[in-house]
Amino acid sequence: MLAFILRRIFQSIVVLLCVGVIAFALFRLVGDPVNQIVSIDTPYEQRMQIRKELGLDDPAIVQFGRYLAKAARFDFGISYQFRQPVASLIGERMPATLELTFVAALFSLVIGIPMGVFTALRRRSFLSGVFMTVSLIGVSLPTFLIAILLRYIFSVQLGWLPSFGRGQVVQLGWWSTGLLTASGLKALILPSITLGLFQMTLIMRLVRAEMLEVLRTDYIKFARARGLSDRAVHFGHALKNTLVPVITIAGLQLGSIIAFALITEYVFQWPGMGALFLGAVQNVDIPVMAAYLLLVSFIFVVVNLVVDVLYAVVDPRLRANLQAA
Amino acid sequence: MLRKVLFAAAAAMALSVGSAAVAPVSAATLRYANQGDLKSLDPYTLNETTTNAHLGNVYEGLTKRDKDLKIIPGLAESWEIVEPTRWRFHLRKGVKFANGEDFTADDVLFSADRVRAQGSNFQTRVPKDAKFVKVDDYTVDVVLATPNPILHYQWDTWYIMSKKWAEANNATQPTPASAATPSYASLNANGTGPFKIESHQPGVKTVFKPNPGWWGKPEHNLTEVIFTPINSDSTRVAALLSGEVDIIEPVPLQDIQRVNQSQNAQVLTGPELRTIFLGMDQSRDELLESNVKGKNPFKDKRVREAFYKAIDVEAIKSRVMRGLSTPSALMIAPELFALSKDFTRPKADPEAAKKLLAEAGYPNGFEVGMDCPTDRYVNDGPICQAVVGMLARVGVKVNLNAQPKAQYFAKVLKPNGYKTSFYLLGWTPGTLDSHNVLYDIMGCRDDATARGETNLGGYCNKQLDALTDKILVETDADKRNQMIKQAFQIGIDDYGYIPLHQQSLAWGVAKNVKVVQRADNQVLLYWIRKD
């Protein structure tokens, strides 16, 4: 097991380095940061001076090397726009993103799994038809459209839920949470539904398909023959065996929820890392972009690692394989 | 019966939820959302309208501008030109910074140094060679190398900082973008203005509170202002319509009607000072992006005139701008030049344009590339598309390169060597004076001075330059205006630029809020009242 984890950590470092190289190669195409740092009527000499100070005239690989040397000491530089350390900017924004993604993921699992089980067990019922249709909408509609639709109904027309922001937050040390206030919880509803809807429908469809598969297997027939209750058969035996692929998908999706929360964050003006990143792209704020990309790839790597380990816990056969390897 | 009870219960629930969602705030808390962030609180970091407006609530300059942009006394009670190169400013007494320190001449001298220091984006606010002399605690003399009648024109946004505060907090220099340490002044503010900043989380939220020690008499009735940047157009409009914010800037053109039809908000529109125009590369011997080889068609005045006549600004106004633009004959807004009504823009004339092109040797037109930003000005992308269509009618094929402002400006500005053949740009003279346009946009490019630095097409007429130099030092207002008129006329006769229009301001305002909409698009809290 330990060897396995070590090997994965080594692979992760390679992944992070690759992301860094690609990112720095792309930064040249984003535009000239100096234009965003100064106003348009700034004299040419000043602009050139700033370019020189920022080292923008050096080749991408030199800039990357310089960045790496600092990043290795956890110094991610100062944001061009805000003149604040990138680490503290991201640190301030991270709780917002993590809370949003956590609630969205929870929502997609808590709603998605029961819906999947239900539609598998009661294939012909009317409600199953409704669920399947809703899931089709969830899979096919783009996130921002769902967001605008939800907001139009629940904030503009009905006035029940806020249309932007996090509501009131409570500071617990460095972590700011919206989970402890009424307005904070209310502000979470629309963004987390928006963000989690696609995952929810994905999980529902996955659970349904797996469940149908498992229900046809011999051991389910034997379980029934032994006279076990429906409940024990469905949830004790069938559902448990559908969970391996569900964990994979849900785990991998968690990474992408965090990474792609940026659209939801943008639409709801959610003060998270994704919104920070989008602003950085618009303003060619290279230190923020670089740190965000590294962080996201790091999260992906960690999530993948955890998923692999969880596999082993859920499926004894894999455990044996790992030990052999 | 049961159904009725259920219905009532549901309704009651809905109501209770509804009333709770719109946070109960006291009447005088103003919630304001802008497309742009307030990034740094350091008043010398970024010279940009929204930032200047925000900080103008907290900091003050020696001068101020009133609701009609007229220059009025600020921290200087009065000033006089003792001799052409010596100005004397009499400072206001009894003014305190938000932290309680007294405002004196030392702070002016300190601010004059700091604003010209490395890392400041406001270096041009104060001439490099101007000397500030402290006469006494409340009198400052400014000694200039050459006479300058518009010395104080931009001083309303040259904000005075406290010397002691800056020294105590290690903020005597503006923080450059390349700094290795964060700056205290970018997270904290200490001004003399009507508001102070209670908290500031960059890009997320800023809370303003009235400054009880302010020297003036407040016109506003606010007790708190919560500013949130909301980048997304649709979110900003939704927040206004749902009553979660009281003011938004800007309202996208396509949503104006929707806001006006709503019960709780309306849109205030008015002409903005920014002039949107087209420019043509007249300096290269061969255009970078064209099928005409060996020569530059824009060097021929007839071609530039043809372009001018082919473009129908009235059609752009009605089709692209939904009526919200003011077609322009000049390169400066009419509000900023007293004699602007002497100029009218000739009507579009595609037939004449075709004839001119034929005379110039392009009976079948030619191909040219055009650069256009898509997220900088109101409907900038669609304006360019309309221009492409209009030029197609006279036989010119325009290959449009529409791109986000970050890429656009990286391509066309001086650091990249003005790589454009035909472009759209907008300009508000920082000084709110014609000289800035004549010098920076219409002046011949000159590497030795900053003249013509934003003249991306390299239009050049030495006669105009000679006039511009005289305009800079002429202190008689009438004579000066006549010379400005002459200079603009030269530009028009040369067809050096194609001015299109002034775009419109569009602020969304809740019905119980009264604001003053100033043409420079500054949302100033100290004139806002909320019932």
Short mmCIF file of N, CA, C and O in Angstrom, two decimals, chain B residues 5 29 34 41 61 63 96 103 127 243 297 482 489 520:
data_model
loop_
_atom_site.label_atom_id
_atom_site.label_comp_id
_atom_site.label_asym_id
_atom_site.label_seq_id
_atom_site.Cartn_x
_atom_site.Cartn_y
_atom_site.Cartn_z
N VAL B 5 -57.11 25.83 4.17
CA VAL B 5 -56.15 25.99 5.26
C VAL B 5 -54.74 25.74 4.74
O VAL B 5 -53.80 26.50 5.00
N THR B 29 -28.97 52.39 4.61
CA THR B 29 -27.87 51.56 4.13
C THR B 29 -28.02 51.43 2.62
O THR B 29 -29.04 50.98 2.13
N ASN B 34 -21.12 47.33 -8.85
CA ASN B 34 -20.51 47.81 -10.08
C ASN B 34 -19.87 46.64 -10.79
O ASN B 34 -19.49 45.65 -10.18
N LEU B 41 -6.78 50.10 -2.46
CA LEU B 41 -7.23 51.36 -1.87
C LEU B 41 -6.16 52.44 -1.98
O LEU B 41 -6.40 53.59 -1.65
N GLY B 61 -8.94 65.80 -3.21
CA GLY B 61 -7.84 66.53 -3.84
C GLY B 61 -7.87 67.98 -3.41
O GLY B 61 -8.76 68.41 -2.68
N THR B 63 -8.46 70.33 -5.42
CA THR B 63 -9.67 70.82 -6.07
C THR B 63 -10.71 69.70 -6.07
O THR B 63 -10.39 68.55 -5.80
N LYS B 96 -9.36 67.41 9.08
CA LYS B 96 -8.69 66.29 9.73
C LYS B 96 -8.77 65.04 8.87
O LYS B 96 -9.76 64.82 8.17
N PHE B 103 -4.67 68.13 8.72
CA PHE B 103 -4.18 68.26 7.35
C PHE B 103 -3.41 69.56 7.22
O PHE B 103 -3.93 70.63 7.58
N PRO B 127 3.29 67.89 -12.92
CA PRO B 127 4.46 67.95 -13.81
C PRO B 127 5.73 67.53 -13.07
O PRO B 127 5.93 67.89 -11.90
N GLY B 243 -34.33 43.66 -5.70
CA GLY B 243 -34.25 44.57 -4.56
C GLY B 243 -33.09 44.28 -3.62
O GLY B 243 -33.06 44.77 -2.51
N PRO B 297 -2.98 52.50 -48.68
CA PRO B 297 -4.13 53.28 -49.16
C PRO B 297 -4.54 54.39 -48.20
O PRO B 297 -5.02 55.44 -48.65
N GLN B 482 -10.48 79.46 -29.49
CA GLN B 482 -10.39 79.65 -30.94
C GLN B 482 -9.29 78.78 -31.53
O GLN B 482 -9.45 78.18 -32.59
N GLN B 489 -10.35 71.59 -36.50
CA GLN B 489 -10.74 71.71 -37.91
C GLN B 489 -9.67 71.10 -38.82
O GLN B 489 -9.98 70.45 -39.81
N ASP B 520 -18.85 62.03 -16.16
CA ASP B 520 -17.62 61.25 -16.20
C ASP B 520 -17.83 59.85 -15.63
O ASP B 520 -16.87 59.11 -15.42
#
